[in-house]
Coordinates of C-alpha atoms in Angstrom, one line a residue:
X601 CA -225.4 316.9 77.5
X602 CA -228.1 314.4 76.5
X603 CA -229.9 313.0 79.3
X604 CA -229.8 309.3 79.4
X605 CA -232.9 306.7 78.0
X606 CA -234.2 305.3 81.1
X607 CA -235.9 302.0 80.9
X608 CA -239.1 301.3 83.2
X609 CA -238.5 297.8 85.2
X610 CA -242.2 297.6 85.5
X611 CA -242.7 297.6 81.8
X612 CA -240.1 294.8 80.8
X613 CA -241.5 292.7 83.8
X614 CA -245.2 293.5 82.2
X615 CA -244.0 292.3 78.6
X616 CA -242.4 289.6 79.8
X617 CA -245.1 288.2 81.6
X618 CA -247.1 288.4 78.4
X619 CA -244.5 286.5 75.9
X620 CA -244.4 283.9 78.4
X621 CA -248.2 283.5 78.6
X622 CA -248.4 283.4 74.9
X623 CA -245.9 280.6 74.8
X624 CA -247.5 278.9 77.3
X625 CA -250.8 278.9 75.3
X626 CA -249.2 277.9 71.9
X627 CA -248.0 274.4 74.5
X628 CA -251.1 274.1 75.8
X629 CA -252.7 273.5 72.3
X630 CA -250.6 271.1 70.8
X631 CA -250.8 269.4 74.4
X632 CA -254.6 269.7 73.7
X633 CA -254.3 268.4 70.3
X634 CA -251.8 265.7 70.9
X635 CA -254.3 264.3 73.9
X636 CA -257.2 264.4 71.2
X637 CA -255.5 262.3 68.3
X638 CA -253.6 260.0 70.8
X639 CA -251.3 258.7 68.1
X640 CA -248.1 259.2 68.0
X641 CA -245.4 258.9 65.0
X642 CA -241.8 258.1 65.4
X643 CA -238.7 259.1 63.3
X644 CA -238.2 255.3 61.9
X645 CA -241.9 255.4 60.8
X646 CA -243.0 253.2 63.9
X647 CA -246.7 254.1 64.4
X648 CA -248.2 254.3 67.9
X649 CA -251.6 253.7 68.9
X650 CA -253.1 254.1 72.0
X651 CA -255.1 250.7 73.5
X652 CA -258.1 252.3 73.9
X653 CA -258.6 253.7 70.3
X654 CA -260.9 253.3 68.7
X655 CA -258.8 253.3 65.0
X656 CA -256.7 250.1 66.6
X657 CA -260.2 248.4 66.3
X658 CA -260.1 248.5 62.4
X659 CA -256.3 247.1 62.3
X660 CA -256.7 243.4 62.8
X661 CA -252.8 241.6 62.8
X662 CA -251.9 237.9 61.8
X663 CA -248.9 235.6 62.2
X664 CA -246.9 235.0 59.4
X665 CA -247.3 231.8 58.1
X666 CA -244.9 229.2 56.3
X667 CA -245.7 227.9 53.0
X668 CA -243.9 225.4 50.2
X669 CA -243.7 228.1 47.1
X670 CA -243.2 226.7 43.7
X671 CA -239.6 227.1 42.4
X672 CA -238.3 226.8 38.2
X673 CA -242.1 226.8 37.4
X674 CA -244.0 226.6 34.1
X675 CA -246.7 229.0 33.4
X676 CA -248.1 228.7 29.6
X677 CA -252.0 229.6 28.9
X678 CA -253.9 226.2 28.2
X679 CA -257.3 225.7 27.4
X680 CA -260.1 223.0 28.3
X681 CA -260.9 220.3 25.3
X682 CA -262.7 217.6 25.4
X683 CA -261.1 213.9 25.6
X684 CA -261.2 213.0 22.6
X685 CA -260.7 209.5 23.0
X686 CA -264.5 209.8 24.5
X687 CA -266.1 212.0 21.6
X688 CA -268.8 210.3 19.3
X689 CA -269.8 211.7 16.2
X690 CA -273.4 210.3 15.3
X691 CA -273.6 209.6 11.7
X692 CA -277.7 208.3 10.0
X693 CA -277.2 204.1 9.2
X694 CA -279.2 204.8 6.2
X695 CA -280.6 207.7 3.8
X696 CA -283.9 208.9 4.7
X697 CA -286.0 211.9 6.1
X698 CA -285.8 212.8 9.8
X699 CA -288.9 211.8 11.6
X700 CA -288.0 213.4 14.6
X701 CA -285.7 214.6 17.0
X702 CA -285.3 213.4 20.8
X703 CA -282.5 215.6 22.3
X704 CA -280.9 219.1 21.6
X705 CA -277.5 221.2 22.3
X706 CA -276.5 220.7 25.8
X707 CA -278.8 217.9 26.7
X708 CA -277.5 214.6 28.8
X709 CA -278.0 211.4 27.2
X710 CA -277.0 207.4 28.2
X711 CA -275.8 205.0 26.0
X712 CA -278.2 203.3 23.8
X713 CA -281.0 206.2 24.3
X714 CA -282.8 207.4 21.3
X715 CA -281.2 210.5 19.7
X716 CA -283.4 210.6 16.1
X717 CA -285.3 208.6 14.1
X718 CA -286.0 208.3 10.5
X719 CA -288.4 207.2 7.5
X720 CA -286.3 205.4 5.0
X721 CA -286.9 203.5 2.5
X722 CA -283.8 201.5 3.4
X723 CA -286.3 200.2 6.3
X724 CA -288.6 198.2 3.9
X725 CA -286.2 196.9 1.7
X726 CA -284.2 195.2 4.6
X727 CA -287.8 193.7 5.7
X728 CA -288.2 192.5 1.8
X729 CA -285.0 191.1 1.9
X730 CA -285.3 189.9 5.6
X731 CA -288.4 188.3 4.1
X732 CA -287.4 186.6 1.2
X733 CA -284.1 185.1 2.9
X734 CA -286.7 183.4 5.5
X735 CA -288.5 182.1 2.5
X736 CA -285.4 180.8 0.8
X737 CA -284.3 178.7 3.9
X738 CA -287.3 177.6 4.3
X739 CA -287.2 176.2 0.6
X740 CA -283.7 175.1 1.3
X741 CA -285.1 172.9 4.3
X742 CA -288.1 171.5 1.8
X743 CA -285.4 170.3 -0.3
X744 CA -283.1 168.7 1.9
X745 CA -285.7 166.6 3.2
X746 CA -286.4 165.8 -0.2
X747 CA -283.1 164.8 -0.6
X748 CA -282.8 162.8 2.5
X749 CA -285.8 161.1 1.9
X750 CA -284.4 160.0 -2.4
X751 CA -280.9 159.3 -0.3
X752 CA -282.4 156.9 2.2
X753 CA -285.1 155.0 0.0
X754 CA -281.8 155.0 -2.6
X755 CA -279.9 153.3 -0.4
X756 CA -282.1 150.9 1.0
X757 CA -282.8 149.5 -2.5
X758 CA -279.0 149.2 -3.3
X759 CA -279.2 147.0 0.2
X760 CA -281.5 144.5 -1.9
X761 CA -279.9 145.0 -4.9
X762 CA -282.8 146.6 -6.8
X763 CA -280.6 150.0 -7.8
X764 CA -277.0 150.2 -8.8
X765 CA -274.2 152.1 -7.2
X766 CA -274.0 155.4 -9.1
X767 CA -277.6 155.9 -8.0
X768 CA -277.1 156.0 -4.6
X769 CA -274.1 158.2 -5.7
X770 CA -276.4 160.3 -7.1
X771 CA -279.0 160.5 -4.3
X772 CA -275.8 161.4 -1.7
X773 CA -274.7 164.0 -3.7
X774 CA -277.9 165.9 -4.0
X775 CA -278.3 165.6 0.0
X776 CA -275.0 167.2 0.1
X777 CA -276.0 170.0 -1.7
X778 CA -279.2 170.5 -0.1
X779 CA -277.3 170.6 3.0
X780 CA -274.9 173.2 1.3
X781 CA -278.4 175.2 0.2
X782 CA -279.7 175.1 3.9
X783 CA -276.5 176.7 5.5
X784 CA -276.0 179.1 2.6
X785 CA -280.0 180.3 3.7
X786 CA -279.5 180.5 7.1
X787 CA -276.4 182.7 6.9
X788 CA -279.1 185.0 4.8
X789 CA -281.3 184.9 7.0
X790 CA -278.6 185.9 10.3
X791 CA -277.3 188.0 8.0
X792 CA -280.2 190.4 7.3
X793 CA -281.2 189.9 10.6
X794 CA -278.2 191.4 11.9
X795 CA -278.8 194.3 9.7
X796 CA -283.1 195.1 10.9
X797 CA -281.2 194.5 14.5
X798 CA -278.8 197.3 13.5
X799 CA -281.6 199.7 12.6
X800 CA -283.5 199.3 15.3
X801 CA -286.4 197.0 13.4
X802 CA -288.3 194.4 14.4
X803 CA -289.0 191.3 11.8
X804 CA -292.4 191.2 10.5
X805 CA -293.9 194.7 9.7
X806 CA -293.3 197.4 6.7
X807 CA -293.1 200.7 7.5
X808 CA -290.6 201.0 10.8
X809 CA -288.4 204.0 11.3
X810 CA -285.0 203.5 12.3
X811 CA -284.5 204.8 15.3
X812 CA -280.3 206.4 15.8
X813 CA -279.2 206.0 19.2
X814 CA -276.5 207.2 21.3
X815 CA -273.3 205.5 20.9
X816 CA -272.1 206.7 24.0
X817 CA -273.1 208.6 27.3
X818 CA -272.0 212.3 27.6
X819 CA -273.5 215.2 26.6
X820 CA -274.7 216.8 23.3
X821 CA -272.5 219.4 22.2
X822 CA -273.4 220.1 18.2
X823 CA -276.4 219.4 16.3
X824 CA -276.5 219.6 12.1
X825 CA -280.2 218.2 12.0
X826 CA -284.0 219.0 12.5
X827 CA -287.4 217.4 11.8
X828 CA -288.4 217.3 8.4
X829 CA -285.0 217.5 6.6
X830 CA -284.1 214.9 4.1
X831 CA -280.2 213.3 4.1
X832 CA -278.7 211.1 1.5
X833 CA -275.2 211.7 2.9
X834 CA -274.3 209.3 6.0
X835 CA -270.7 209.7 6.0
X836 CA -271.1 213.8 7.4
X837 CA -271.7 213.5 11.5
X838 CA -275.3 215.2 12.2
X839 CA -274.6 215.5 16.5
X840 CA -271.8 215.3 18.5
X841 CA -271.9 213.4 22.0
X842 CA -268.8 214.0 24.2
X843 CA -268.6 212.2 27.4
X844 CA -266.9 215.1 29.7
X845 CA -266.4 212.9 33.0
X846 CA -263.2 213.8 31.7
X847 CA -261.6 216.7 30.2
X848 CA -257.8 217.6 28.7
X849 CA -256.2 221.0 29.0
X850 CA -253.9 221.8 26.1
X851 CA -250.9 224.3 26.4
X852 CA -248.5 225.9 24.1
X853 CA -245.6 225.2 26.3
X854 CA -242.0 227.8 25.3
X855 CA -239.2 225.5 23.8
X856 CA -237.0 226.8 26.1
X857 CA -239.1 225.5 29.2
X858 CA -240.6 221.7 27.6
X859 CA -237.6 220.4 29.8
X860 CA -239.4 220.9 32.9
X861 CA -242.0 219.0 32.1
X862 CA -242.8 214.9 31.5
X863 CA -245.6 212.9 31.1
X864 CA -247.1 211.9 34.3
X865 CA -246.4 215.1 36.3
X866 CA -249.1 216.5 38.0
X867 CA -250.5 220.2 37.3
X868 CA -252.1 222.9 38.5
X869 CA -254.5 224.8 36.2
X870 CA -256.1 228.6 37.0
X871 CA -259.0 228.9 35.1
X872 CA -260.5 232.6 34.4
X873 CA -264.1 231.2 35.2
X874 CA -263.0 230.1 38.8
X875 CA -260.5 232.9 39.9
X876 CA -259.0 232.3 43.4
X877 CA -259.4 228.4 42.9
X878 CA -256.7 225.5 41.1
X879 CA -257.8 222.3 39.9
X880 CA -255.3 219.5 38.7
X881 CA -254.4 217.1 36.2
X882 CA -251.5 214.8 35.3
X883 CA -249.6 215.4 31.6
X884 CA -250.5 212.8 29.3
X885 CA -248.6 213.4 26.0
X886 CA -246.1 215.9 24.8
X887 CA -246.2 216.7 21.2
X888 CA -242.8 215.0 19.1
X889 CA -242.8 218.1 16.9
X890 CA -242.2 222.1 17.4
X891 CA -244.5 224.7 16.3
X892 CA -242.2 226.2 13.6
X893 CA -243.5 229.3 13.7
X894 CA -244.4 229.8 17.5
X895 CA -241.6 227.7 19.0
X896 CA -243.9 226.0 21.2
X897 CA -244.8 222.5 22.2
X898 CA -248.2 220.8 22.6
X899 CA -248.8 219.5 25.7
X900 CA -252.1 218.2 27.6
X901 CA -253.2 216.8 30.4
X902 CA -256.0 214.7 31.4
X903 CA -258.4 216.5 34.8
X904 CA -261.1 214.7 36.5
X905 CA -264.7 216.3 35.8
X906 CA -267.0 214.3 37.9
X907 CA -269.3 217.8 39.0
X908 CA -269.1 218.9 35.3
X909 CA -267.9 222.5 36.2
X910 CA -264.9 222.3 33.4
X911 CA -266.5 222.6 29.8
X912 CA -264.5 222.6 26.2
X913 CA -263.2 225.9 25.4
X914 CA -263.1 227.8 28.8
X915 CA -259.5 229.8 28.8
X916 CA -256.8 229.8 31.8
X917 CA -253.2 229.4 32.7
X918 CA -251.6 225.8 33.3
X919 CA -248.5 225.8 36.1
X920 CA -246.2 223.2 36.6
X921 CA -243.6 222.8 39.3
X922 CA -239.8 221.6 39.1
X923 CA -239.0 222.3 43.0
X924 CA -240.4 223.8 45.9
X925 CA -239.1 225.6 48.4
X926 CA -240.4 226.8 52.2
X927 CA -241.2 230.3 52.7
X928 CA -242.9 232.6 54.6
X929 CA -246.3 233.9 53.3
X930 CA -248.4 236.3 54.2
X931 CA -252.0 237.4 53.4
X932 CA -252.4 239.6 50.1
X933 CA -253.9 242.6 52.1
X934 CA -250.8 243.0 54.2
X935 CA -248.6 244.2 51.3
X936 CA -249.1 247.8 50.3
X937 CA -247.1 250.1 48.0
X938 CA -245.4 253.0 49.8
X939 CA -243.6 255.4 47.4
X940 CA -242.6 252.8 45.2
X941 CA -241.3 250.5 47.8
X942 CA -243.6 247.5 48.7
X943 CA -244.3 247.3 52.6
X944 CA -246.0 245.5 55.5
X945 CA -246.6 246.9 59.0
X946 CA -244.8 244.6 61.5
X947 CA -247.1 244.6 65.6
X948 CA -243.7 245.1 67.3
X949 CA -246.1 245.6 70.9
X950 CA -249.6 245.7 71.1
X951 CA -250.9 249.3 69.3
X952 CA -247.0 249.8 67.8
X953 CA -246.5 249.0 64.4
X954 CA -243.4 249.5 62.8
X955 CA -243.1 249.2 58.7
X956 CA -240.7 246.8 57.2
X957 CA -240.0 246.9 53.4
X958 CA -240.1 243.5 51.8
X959 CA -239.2 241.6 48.7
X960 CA -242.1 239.3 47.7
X961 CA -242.1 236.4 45.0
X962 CA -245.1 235.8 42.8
X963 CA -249.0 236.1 44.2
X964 CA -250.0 232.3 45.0
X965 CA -253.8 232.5 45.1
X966 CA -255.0 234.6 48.2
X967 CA -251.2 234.8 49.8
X968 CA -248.3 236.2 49.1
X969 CA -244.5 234.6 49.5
X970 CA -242.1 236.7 51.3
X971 CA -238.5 236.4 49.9
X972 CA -237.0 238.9 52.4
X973 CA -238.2 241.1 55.1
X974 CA -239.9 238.7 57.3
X975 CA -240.0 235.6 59.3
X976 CA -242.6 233.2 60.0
X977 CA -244.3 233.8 63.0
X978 CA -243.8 237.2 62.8
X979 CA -246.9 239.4 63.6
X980 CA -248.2 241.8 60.7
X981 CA -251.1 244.0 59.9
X982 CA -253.2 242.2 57.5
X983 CA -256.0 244.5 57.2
X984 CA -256.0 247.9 58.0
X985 CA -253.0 248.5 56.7
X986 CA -254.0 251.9 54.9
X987 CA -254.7 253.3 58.5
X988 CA -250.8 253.6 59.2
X989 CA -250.0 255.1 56.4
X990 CA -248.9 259.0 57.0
X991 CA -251.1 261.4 55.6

């Protein structure tokens, strides 16, 4: 008969004792560790920070604001031109060779200021003719006096009956055309003076240069000329002078959106030079005719450029608003993607943050609209926001 396995109590009680120590030290670790980190992480998400740490000093939370967001919008590119109702292209009065020139690309100039000036030949001939047209009225005056004085003795003889009637006929008519000669002479004369007024020249000397000025103020913004270069042509502009107190922005608008948009409205423009900042403007013509091949309409506005920071050609994106509705916004640090869902962390107590998956509507500058998700005046994290996230 087998004799029966006797277990030793002492042993079991020894064994015991030793899982339950082991368990106990396995506890007392993550007790350890959980005391170190301080953070704790809840099944919804909801992150929770102890007051006192030191990471809830990098998290800093903001109220969710309120903000009129642009609805049934326009966006189109545009681009900055110059008014053209205030660009002057400088054409030479006469032919000549340039003397020298006063101002160059980019350079400010007032009305009336000296751009250029030339040696023509065109100058001494208008003093020759300015010249000779003084000469012929004073000639013309010479010979109406004459012809006052035959007129008066004429008549005074008829009075005693020492000439007959056809003679003092005579004399009458001769005054008459003297007279005639005298205004036909100083028309000359105002005439040619006009014209050494035009070029810049002053009566009484040979060898002036004409001097081109600036037909109006603005700035210089091309330049076909240099010293020393000899033009017969003065129909073909040699500088450009824009006056850019004003500028217009020119957009390809979509067919399908030109009904959103009138003359007179007021838009906004982003330009790619000043990121981050709008400027304004107010339409001031729509084109009558569609791009065939784009299916686009013209349209510009007018924008004030008092500090000069908008110059011709700079690129940028014009937006124009139907309606507006009120929605809440938030700053563009508070949204973060999450696993393809686009979230913000919502305070829900001081060191608890909770995240809340939102729908947003299109970035407007350094905020962004918040279609669903949130309310104003609701608390979120708006920097930081990467600290919450589980690793």
């Amino acid at each position: 008969m087998r004799t029966p396995y006797k277990i030793d109590k002492r042993s079991l009680t020894v064994a015991a004792l030793g899982l339950l120590a082991a368990c106990g030290g396995h506890m007392q670790v993550a007790e350890t560790a959980s005391r170190t980190s301080g953070e704790q992480r809840l099944a919804d998400g909801t992150v929770v920070i102890p007051t006192d740490s030191p990471k809830l000093r990098e998290i800093h939370v903001g109220a969710v604001e309120s903000a009129e967001v642009p609805c049934d919008e326009v966006i189109s590119p545009g681009k900055i031109e110059a008014n053209p109702n205030l660009v002057s292209r400088v054409t030479l009065p006469v032919a000549g060779k340039v003397a020298s020139v006063l101002t160059k690309i980019g350079d400010a100039v007032e009305r009336d200021q000296a751009v250029l000036t030339l040696e023509s030949p065109d100058a001494d001939a208008a003093e020759s003719t300015y010249r000779q047209s003084q000469a012929a009225l004073t000639q013309a005056k010479a010979n109406l006096n004459k012809a006052q004085a035959d007129y008066d003795r004429a008549a005074d003889l008829f009075d005693h009956n020492a000439v007959a009637k056809k003679d003092v006929l005579t004399a009458e008519n001769a005054l008459v055309q003297a007279k005639a000669a005298v205004d036909q002479a100083q028309a000359a004369v105002d005439q040619t003076g006009r014209r050494m007024q035009l070029l810049g020249l002053k009566p009484g000397t040979f060898g002036q240069k004409v001097t081109v000025r600036a037909p109006v103020s603005g700035k210089v913004l091309e330049m076909t000329v240099a010293p020393g270069e000899y033009h017969n042509d003065t129909n073909t502009p040699v500088m450009t002078i824009a006056d850019l107190s004003t500028v217009w922005v020119s957009s390809d608008v979509p067919e399908s959106q030109i009904r959103f948009i009138a003359t007179g409205e007021r838009i906004g423009v982003v330009l790619a030079a000043f990121p981050g900042e709008t400027f304004h403007g107010r339409v001031t013509r729509i084109a009558d005719t569609v791009d065939p091949q784009t299916r686009t309409i013209k349209v510009r506005a007018e924008m004030d450029n008092s500090p000069g920071r908008l110059r011709p050609e700079m690129f940028g994106t014009i937006r124009l608003t139907d309606s507006v509705r009120t929605l809440p916004v938030v700053a563009v640090g508070a949204v973060v993607q999450d696993g393809g869902r686009t979230m913000v962390w919502a305070e829900r107590a001081p060191g608890r943050f909770q995240p809340v998956e939102v729908k947003t509507a299109e970035r407007m500058d350094d905020r962004i609209p918040i279609l669903h998700g949130l309310r104003a005046g609701d608390r979120v994290v708006i920097d930081g926001a990467m600290l919450l996230r589980a690793q």
